Amino acid sequence: MTKHLCTAEHSHSRASRWVQRYLPTLADGSVSAPVLLDWACGQGRHSLLALDRGWQVLAIDKDPSALERLCEQAQEAAYSSALHCFAIDLERPDSLDMLRCKALDLGIHAIDALVVTNYLYRLHWRAMMSLLRPGGLLLYETFAEGQQQLGRPRRGSFLLQAGELLAKAQQSNLAIFAFEDVVERDEQSQPIARVQRLWARKVDPVSGADPWLG
């Protein structure tokens, strides 16, 4: 029990405040719980947060060593039965097909929530959205234009343009509940990062309705 609490508290302290704020807490952490996909998860700070809040988690990243560390932490916290880690390079042309096959092997046909932080690969936006079921939750946070004046990343391919994340959500017919395009500041009010953040749900593709409001 002590390991469980320590790991959970550690994941909470490292997780994005945006994800902490809007990721729902579920009733339990059983393997039959709704499925969250942690996209380009790194060492899994949001996977651990989601596990602690009762989600079943698919953690995807190209770094096997990071995934191995995540699995170790999940095992220490008695979450291993609800965590599935896959080493996939998400910028490969066949990466989404690989992910779908692995999910189907687990009996998973759609994703209930998608978390993406500090990652941008525009070519797969539509494919990412196709993984979400109607009513599925999207939490997205990454760097935006202006970040190159404050630090890494500096390449334009890694930086959202002004209003780009909001526009992508609107084009995908998502129900948007919160959006930010802000400059983060430290305790001395010095700018440290430029980011965009989104909280949205996928509406029904036929009726256009948000299933969570029905």
PDB file of C-alpha atoms in Angstrom:
ATOM      1  CA  MET A   1       0.000   0.000   0.000  1.00  0.00           C
ATOM      2  CA  THR A   2       2.877   2.355   0.737  1.00  0.00           C
ATOM      3  CA  LYS A   3       4.328   1.825  -2.751  1.00  0.00           C
ATOM      4  CA  HIS A   4       0.925   2.498  -4.295  1.00  0.00           C
ATOM      5  CA  LEU A   5       0.586   5.848  -2.551  1.00  0.00           C
ATOM      6  CA  CYS A   6       4.141   6.951  -3.295  1.00  0.00           C
ATOM      7  CA  THR A   7       3.875   6.129  -6.984  1.00  0.00           C
ATOM      8  CA  ALA A   8       0.467   7.788  -7.308  1.00  0.00           C
ATOM      9  CA  GLU A   9       1.592  10.961  -5.574  1.00  0.00           C
ATOM     10  CA  HIS A  10       4.728  11.104  -7.723  1.00  0.00           C
ATOM     11  CA  SER A  11       2.699  10.786 -10.924  1.00  0.00           C
ATOM     12  CA  HIS A  12       0.340  13.527  -9.761  1.00  0.00           C
ATOM     13  CA  SER A  13       3.197  15.940  -9.069  1.00  0.00           C
ATOM     14  CA  ARG A  14       4.704  15.447 -12.533  1.00  0.00           C
ATOM     15  CA  ALA A  15       1.504  15.329 -14.573  1.00  0.00           C
ATOM     16  CA  SER A  16       0.264  18.293 -16.574  1.00  0.00           C
ATOM     17  CA  ARG A  17      -2.076  20.484 -14.546  1.00  0.00           C
ATOM     18  CA  TRP A  18      -4.393  20.563 -17.564  1.00  0.00           C
ATOM     19  CA  VAL A  19      -4.680  16.766 -17.627  1.00  0.00           C
ATOM     20  CA  GLN A  20      -5.046  16.593 -13.864  1.00  0.00           C
ATOM     21  CA  ARG A  21      -7.862  19.123 -14.019  1.00  0.00           C
ATOM     22  CA  TYR A  22      -9.955  17.538 -16.752  1.00  0.00           C
ATOM     23  CA  LEU A  23      -9.250  13.790 -16.622  1.00  0.00           C
ATOM     24  CA  PRO A  24     -12.221  12.184 -14.835  1.00  0.00           C
ATOM     25  CA  THR A  25     -11.785   9.882 -11.869  1.00  0.00           C
ATOM     26  CA  LEU A  26     -13.626   6.590 -12.385  1.00  0.00           C
ATOM     27  CA  ALA A  27     -15.172   4.275  -9.834  1.00  0.00           C
ATOM     28  CA  ASP A  28     -12.434   1.623  -9.894  1.00  0.00           C
ATOM     29  CA  GLY A  29      -9.315   0.474 -11.691  1.00  0.00           C
ATOM     30  CA  SER A  30     -10.489  -2.892 -13.008  1.00  0.00           C
ATOM     31  CA  VAL A  31      -9.386  -4.158 -16.414  1.00  0.00           C
ATOM     32  CA  SER A  32     -12.950  -3.656 -17.674  1.00  0.00           C
ATOM     33  CA  ALA A  33     -12.660   0.098 -17.081  1.00  0.00           C
ATOM     34  CA  PRO A  34     -12.861   2.546 -20.009  1.00  0.00           C
ATOM     35  CA  VAL A  35      -9.700   2.755 -22.097  1.00  0.00           C
ATOM     36  CA  LEU A  36      -7.336   5.721 -22.211  1.00  0.00           C
ATOM     37  CA  LEU A  37      -4.629   6.000 -24.857  1.00  0.00           C
ATOM     38  CA  ASP A  38      -1.509   7.844 -23.690  1.00  0.00           C
ATOM     39  CA  TRP A  39      -0.027   8.954 -27.017  1.00  0.00           C
ATOM     40  CA  ALA A  40       3.789   9.300 -27.112  1.00  0.00           C
ATOM     41  CA  CYS A  41       3.688   8.700 -23.380  1.00  0.00           C
ATOM     42  CA  GLY A  42       7.405   8.978 -22.577  1.00  0.00           C
ATOM     43  CA  GLN A  43       7.932   7.647 -19.057  1.00  0.00           C
ATOM     44  CA  GLY A  44       4.194   7.592 -18.500  1.00  0.00           C
ATOM     45  CA  ARG A  45       3.376  10.390 -16.051  1.00  0.00           C
ATOM     46  CA  HIS A  46      -0.161  10.580 -17.459  1.00  0.00           C
ATOM     47  CA  SER A  47      -0.515   6.822 -17.727  1.00  0.00           C
ATOM     48  CA  LEU A  48       0.145   6.554 -13.993  1.00  0.00           C
ATOM     49  CA  LEU A  49      -2.308   9.361 -13.272  1.00  0.00           C
ATOM     50  CA  ALA A  50      -4.988   7.657 -15.383  1.00  0.00           C
ATOM     51  CA  LEU A  51      -4.370   4.278 -13.744  1.00  0.00           C
ATOM     52  CA  ASP A  52      -4.724   5.886 -10.339  1.00  0.00           C
ATOM     53  CA  ARG A  53      -8.058   7.384 -11.457  1.00  0.00           C
ATOM     54  CA  GLY A  54      -9.469   4.034 -12.566  1.00  0.00           C
ATOM     55  CA  TRP A  55      -8.742   3.899 -16.305  1.00  0.00           C
ATOM     56  CA  GLN A  56      -7.399   0.998 -18.319  1.00  0.00           C
ATOM     57  CA  VAL A  57      -4.403   2.422 -20.205  1.00  0.00           C
ATOM     58  CA  LEU A  58      -2.711   1.832 -23.536  1.00  0.00           C
ATOM     59  CA  ALA A  59       0.707   3.512 -23.315  1.00  0.00           C
ATOM     60  CA  ILE A  60       2.418   4.082 -26.670  1.00  0.00           C
ATOM     61  CA  ASP A  61       5.953   5.345 -27.247  1.00  0.00           C
ATOM     62  CA  LYS A  62       8.947   4.549 -29.458  1.00  0.00           C
ATOM     63  CA  ASP A  63      11.333   4.317 -26.474  1.00  0.00           C
ATOM     64  CA  PRO A  64      11.321   0.764 -25.031  1.00  0.00           C
ATOM     65  CA  SER A  65      13.385   1.783 -22.006  1.00  0.00           C
ATOM     66  CA  ALA A  66      10.848   4.461 -21.023  1.00  0.00           C
ATOM     67  CA  LEU A  67       8.035   1.943 -21.343  1.00  0.00           C
ATOM     68  CA  GLU A  68       9.963  -0.568 -19.269  1.00  0.00           C
ATOM     69  CA  ARG A  69      10.305   1.989 -16.473  1.00  0.00           C
ATOM     70  CA  LEU A  70       6.585   2.762 -16.703  1.00  0.00           C
ATOM     71  CA  CYS A  71       5.713  -0.927 -16.407  1.00  0.00           C
ATOM     72  CA  GLU A  72       7.932  -1.224 -13.343  1.00  0.00           C
ATOM     73  CA  GLN A  73       6.197   1.706 -11.652  1.00  0.00           C
ATOM     74  CA  ALA A  74       2.768   0.327 -12.515  1.00  0.00           C
ATOM     75  CA  GLN A  75       3.725  -3.039 -11.060  1.00  0.00           C
ATOM     76  CA  GLU A  76       4.954  -1.384  -7.845  1.00  0.00           C
ATOM     77  CA  ALA A  77       1.571   0.336  -7.541  1.00  0.00           C
ATOM     78  CA  ALA A  78      -0.401  -2.866  -8.346  1.00  0.00           C
ATOM     79  CA  TYR A  79      -1.698  -1.400 -11.623  1.00  0.00           C
ATOM     80  CA  SER A  80       0.007  -3.763 -14.052  1.00  0.00           C
ATOM     81  CA  SER A  81      -3.185  -5.638 -15.002  1.00  0.00           C
ATOM     82  CA  ALA A  82      -4.735  -2.393 -16.296  1.00  0.00           C
ATOM     83  CA  LEU A  83      -1.675  -1.201 -18.254  1.00  0.00           C
ATOM     84  CA  HIS A  84      -0.666  -2.260 -21.758  1.00  0.00           C
ATOM     85  CA  CYS A  85       2.595  -0.839 -23.157  1.00  0.00           C
ATOM     86  CA  PHE A  86       3.535  -0.894 -26.849  1.00  0.00           C
ATOM     87  CA  ALA A  87       6.797   0.291 -28.397  1.00  0.00           C
ATOM     88  CA  ILE A  88       5.666   1.934 -31.639  1.00  0.00           C
ATOM     89  CA  ASP A  89       7.232   4.767 -33.617  1.00  0.00           C
ATOM     90  CA  LEU A  90       4.116   6.903 -34.104  1.00  0.00           C
ATOM     91  CA  GLU A  91       5.601   8.636 -37.145  1.00  0.00           C
ATOM     92  CA  ARG A  92       5.873   5.441 -39.164  1.00  0.00           C
ATOM     93  CA  PRO A  93       3.282   5.229 -41.969  1.00  0.00           C
ATOM     94  CA  ASP A  94       1.950   1.936 -40.597  1.00  0.00           C
ATOM     95  CA  SER A  95       1.979   2.937 -36.923  1.00  0.00           C
ATOM     96  CA  LEU A  96      -1.793   3.402 -36.625  1.00  0.00           C
ATOM     97  CA  ASP A  97      -2.448   0.009 -38.209  1.00  0.00           C
ATOM     98  CA  MET A  98      -0.005  -1.560 -35.748  1.00  0.00           C
ATOM     99  CA  LEU A  99      -1.754   0.150 -32.853  1.00  0.00           C
ATOM    100  CA  ARG A 100      -5.209  -0.962 -33.995  1.00  0.00           C
ATOM    101  CA  CYS A 101      -4.048  -4.563 -34.342  1.00  0.00           C
ATOM    102  CA  LYS A 102      -2.565  -4.584 -30.850  1.00  0.00           C
ATOM    103  CA  ALA A 103      -5.724  -3.031 -29.398  1.00  0.00           C
ATOM    104  CA  LEU A 104      -7.926  -5.575 -31.171  1.00  0.00           C
ATOM    105  CA  ASP A 105      -5.791  -8.384 -29.759  1.00  0.00           C
ATOM    106  CA  LEU A 106      -6.850  -7.077 -26.337  1.00  0.00           C
ATOM    107  CA  GLY A 107     -10.505  -6.893 -27.377  1.00  0.00           C
ATOM    108  CA  ILE A 108     -10.403  -3.090 -27.568  1.00  0.00           C
ATOM    109  CA  HIS A 109     -12.303  -1.641 -30.531  1.00  0.00           C
ATOM    110  CA  ALA A 110     -12.370   2.061 -29.639  1.00  0.00           C
ATOM    111  CA  ILE A 111     -10.688   4.488 -27.275  1.00  0.00           C
ATOM    112  CA  ASP A 112     -12.614   6.305 -24.551  1.00  0.00           C
ATOM    113  CA  ALA A 113      -9.989   8.991 -23.918  1.00  0.00           C
ATOM    114  CA  LEU A 114      -6.868  10.245 -25.662  1.00  0.00           C
ATOM    115  CA  VAL A 115      -4.109  12.210 -23.919  1.00  0.00           C
ATOM    116  CA  VAL A 116      -1.369  13.928 -25.929  1.00  0.00           C
ATOM    117  CA  THR A 117       1.208  16.246 -24.346  1.00  0.00           C
ATOM    118  CA  ASN A 118       4.425  17.810 -25.657  1.00  0.00           C
ATOM    119  CA  TYR A 119       4.011  16.084 -29.005  1.00  0.00           C
ATOM    120  CA  LEU A 120       2.954  17.196 -32.479  1.00  0.00           C
ATOM    121  CA  TYR A 121       2.809  15.197 -35.696  1.00  0.00           C
ATOM    122  CA  ARG A 122       0.236  16.789 -37.951  1.00  0.00           C
ATOM    123  CA  LEU A 123      -0.003  13.966 -40.513  1.00  0.00           C
ATOM    124  CA  HIS A 124      -1.727  11.661 -38.023  1.00  0.00           C
ATOM    125  CA  TRP A 125      -4.320  14.069 -36.622  1.00  0.00           C
ATOM    126  CA  ARG A 126      -7.271  12.543 -38.508  1.00  0.00           C
ATOM    127  CA  ALA A 127      -6.153   9.019 -37.722  1.00  0.00           C
ATOM    128  CA  MET A 128      -5.851   9.908 -34.036  1.00  0.00           C
ATOM    129  CA  MET A 129      -9.390  11.268 -34.011  1.00  0.00           C
ATOM    130  CA  SER A 130     -10.668   8.112 -35.712  1.00  0.00           C
ATOM    131  CA  LEU A 131      -9.485   6.062 -32.728  1.00  0.00           C
ATOM    132  CA  LEU A 132     -11.855   7.884 -30.358  1.00  0.00           C
ATOM    133  CA  ARG A 133     -15.360   6.533 -29.954  1.00  0.00           C
ATOM    134  CA  PRO A 134     -18.306   8.985 -30.101  1.00  0.00           C
ATOM    135  CA  GLY A 135     -18.280  10.730 -26.747  1.00  0.00           C
ATOM    136  CA  GLY A 136     -14.573  10.039 -26.322  1.00  0.00           C
ATOM    137  CA  LEU A 137     -12.474  12.580 -24.449  1.00  0.00           C
ATOM    138  CA  LEU A 138      -9.486  14.436 -25.928  1.00  0.00           C
ATOM    139  CA  LEU A 139      -6.920  16.202 -23.757  1.00  0.00           C
ATOM    140  CA  TYR A 140      -4.166  17.857 -25.773  1.00  0.00           C
ATOM    141  CA  GLU A 141      -1.348  20.157 -24.669  1.00  0.00           C
ATOM    142  CA  THR A 142       1.811  21.081 -26.549  1.00  0.00           C
ATOM    143  CA  PHE A 143       4.133  23.920 -27.505  1.00  0.00           C
ATOM    144  CA  ALA A 144       3.129  26.754 -29.815  1.00  0.00           C
ATOM    145  CA  GLU A 145       4.690  29.418 -32.011  1.00  0.00           C
ATOM    146  CA  GLY A 146       6.759  31.717 -29.824  1.00  0.00           C
ATOM    147  CA  GLN A 147       8.310  28.859 -27.863  1.00  0.00           C
ATOM    148  CA  GLN A 148      11.474  29.139 -29.986  1.00  0.00           C
ATOM    149  CA  GLN A 149      12.212  32.445 -28.229  1.00  0.00           C
ATOM    150  CA  LEU A 150      12.001  30.779 -24.824  1.00  0.00           C
ATOM    151  CA  GLY A 151      13.682  27.413 -25.327  1.00  0.00           C
ATOM    152  CA  ARG A 152      13.220  24.027 -26.934  1.00  0.00           C
ATOM    153  CA  PRO A 153      11.585  22.889 -29.106  1.00  0.00           C
ATOM    154  CA  ARG A 154      12.412  25.505 -31.725  1.00  0.00           C
ATOM    155  CA  ARG A 155      11.562  23.781 -35.014  1.00  0.00           C
ATOM    156  CA  GLY A 156       8.350  24.964 -36.622  1.00  0.00           C
ATOM    157  CA  SER A 157       7.230  21.381 -37.266  1.00  0.00           C
ATOM    158  CA  PHE A 158       7.035  20.895 -33.489  1.00  0.00           C
ATOM    159  CA  LEU A 159       5.163  24.144 -32.781  1.00  0.00           C
ATOM    160  CA  LEU A 160       1.460  24.863 -33.208  1.00  0.00           C
ATOM    161  CA  GLN A 161       0.612  28.002 -35.129  1.00  0.00           C
ATOM    162  CA  ALA A 162      -1.669  30.610 -33.566  1.00  0.00           C
ATOM    163  CA  GLY A 163      -5.084  29.029 -32.972  1.00  0.00           C
ATOM    164  CA  GLU A 164      -4.082  25.842 -34.819  1.00  0.00           C
ATOM    165  CA  LEU A 165      -5.180  23.367 -32.160  1.00  0.00           C
ATOM    166  CA  LEU A 166      -8.585  25.010 -31.839  1.00  0.00           C
ATOM    167  CA  ALA A 167      -8.999  25.043 -35.625  1.00  0.00           C
ATOM    168  CA  LYS A 168      -8.115  21.337 -35.882  1.00  0.00           C
ATOM    169  CA  ALA A 169     -10.700  20.513 -33.218  1.00  0.00           C
ATOM    170  CA  GLN A 170     -13.372  22.530 -35.007  1.00  0.00           C
ATOM    171  CA  GLN A 171     -12.555  20.905 -38.349  1.00  0.00           C
ATOM    172  CA  SER A 172     -12.898  17.500 -36.668  1.00  0.00           C
ATOM    173  CA  ASN A 173     -16.335  18.484 -35.337  1.00  0.00           C
ATOM    174  CA  LEU A 174     -15.317  18.077 -31.713  1.00  0.00           C
ATOM    175  CA  ALA A 175     -17.391  19.503 -28.874  1.00  0.00           C
ATOM    176  CA  ILE A 176     -14.934  21.975 -27.345  1.00  0.00           C
ATOM    177  CA  PHE A 177     -15.180  22.632 -23.612  1.00  0.00           C
ATOM    178  CA  ALA A 178     -11.904  24.464 -22.924  1.00  0.00           C
ATOM    179  CA  PHE A 179      -9.047  25.942 -24.936  1.00  0.00           C
ATOM    180  CA  GLU A 180      -5.998  27.985 -23.992  1.00  0.00           C
ATOM    181  CA  ASP A 181      -3.246  29.676 -25.993  1.00  0.00           C
ATOM    182  CA  VAL A 182      -0.986  31.073 -23.283  1.00  0.00           C
ATOM    183  CA  VAL A 183       2.489  32.000 -22.150  1.00  0.00           C
ATOM    184  CA  GLU A 184       3.452  30.078 -19.018  1.00  0.00           C
ATOM    185  CA  ARG A 185       5.400  32.083 -16.427  1.00  0.00           C
ATOM    186  CA  ASP A 186       7.526  31.136 -13.443  1.00  0.00           C
ATOM    187  CA  GLU A 187       7.220  32.435  -9.886  1.00  0.00           C
ATOM    188  CA  GLN A 188       9.077  35.608 -10.887  1.00  0.00           C
ATOM    189  CA  SER A 189       6.597  36.192 -13.746  1.00  0.00           C
ATOM    190  CA  GLN A 190       9.252  35.388 -16.340  1.00  0.00           C
ATOM    191  CA  PRO A 191       7.982  33.662 -19.511  1.00  0.00           C
ATOM    192  CA  ILE A 192       9.069  30.022 -19.688  1.00  0.00           C
ATOM    193  CA  ALA A 193       6.834  28.353 -22.319  1.00  0.00           C
ATOM    194  CA  ARG A 194       4.234  29.100 -24.975  1.00  0.00           C
ATOM    195  CA  VAL A 195       1.562  26.381 -25.138  1.00  0.00           C
ATOM    196  CA  GLN A 196      -1.885  25.567 -26.476  1.00  0.00           C
ATOM    197  CA  ARG A 197      -4.277  23.308 -24.589  1.00  0.00           C
ATOM    198  CA  LEU A 198      -7.562  21.660 -25.510  1.00  0.00           C
ATOM    199  CA  TRP A 199     -10.303  19.738 -23.704  1.00  0.00           C
ATOM    200  CA  ALA A 200     -12.945  18.324 -26.049  1.00  0.00           C
ATOM    201  CA  ARG A 201     -15.200  15.375 -26.831  1.00  0.00           C
ATOM    202  CA  LYS A 202     -15.930  13.583 -30.080  1.00  0.00           C
ATOM    203  CA  VAL A 203     -19.523  14.039 -31.193  1.00  0.00           C
ATOM    204  CA  ASP A 204     -21.646  11.445 -32.979  1.00  0.00           C
ATOM    205  CA  PRO A 205     -20.631  11.532 -36.680  1.00  0.00           C
ATOM    206  CA  VAL A 206     -24.236  11.084 -37.883  1.00  0.00           C
ATOM    207  CA  SER A 207     -26.331  13.204 -35.530  1.00  0.00           C
ATOM    208  CA  GLY A 208     -23.594  15.648 -34.548  1.00  0.00           C
ATOM    209  CA  ALA A 209     -24.678  15.265 -30.910  1.00  0.00           C
ATOM    210  CA  ASP A 210     -22.395  14.989 -27.917  1.00  0.00           C
ATOM    211  CA  PRO A 211     -23.292  11.565 -26.419  1.00  0.00           C
ATOM    212  CA  TRP A 212     -22.376  12.759 -22.929  1.00  0.00           C
ATOM    213  CA  LEU A 213     -25.221  15.300 -23.075  1.00  0.00           C
ATOM    214  CA  GLY A 214     -27.878  12.820 -24.186  1.00  0.00           C
TER     215      GLY A 214
END
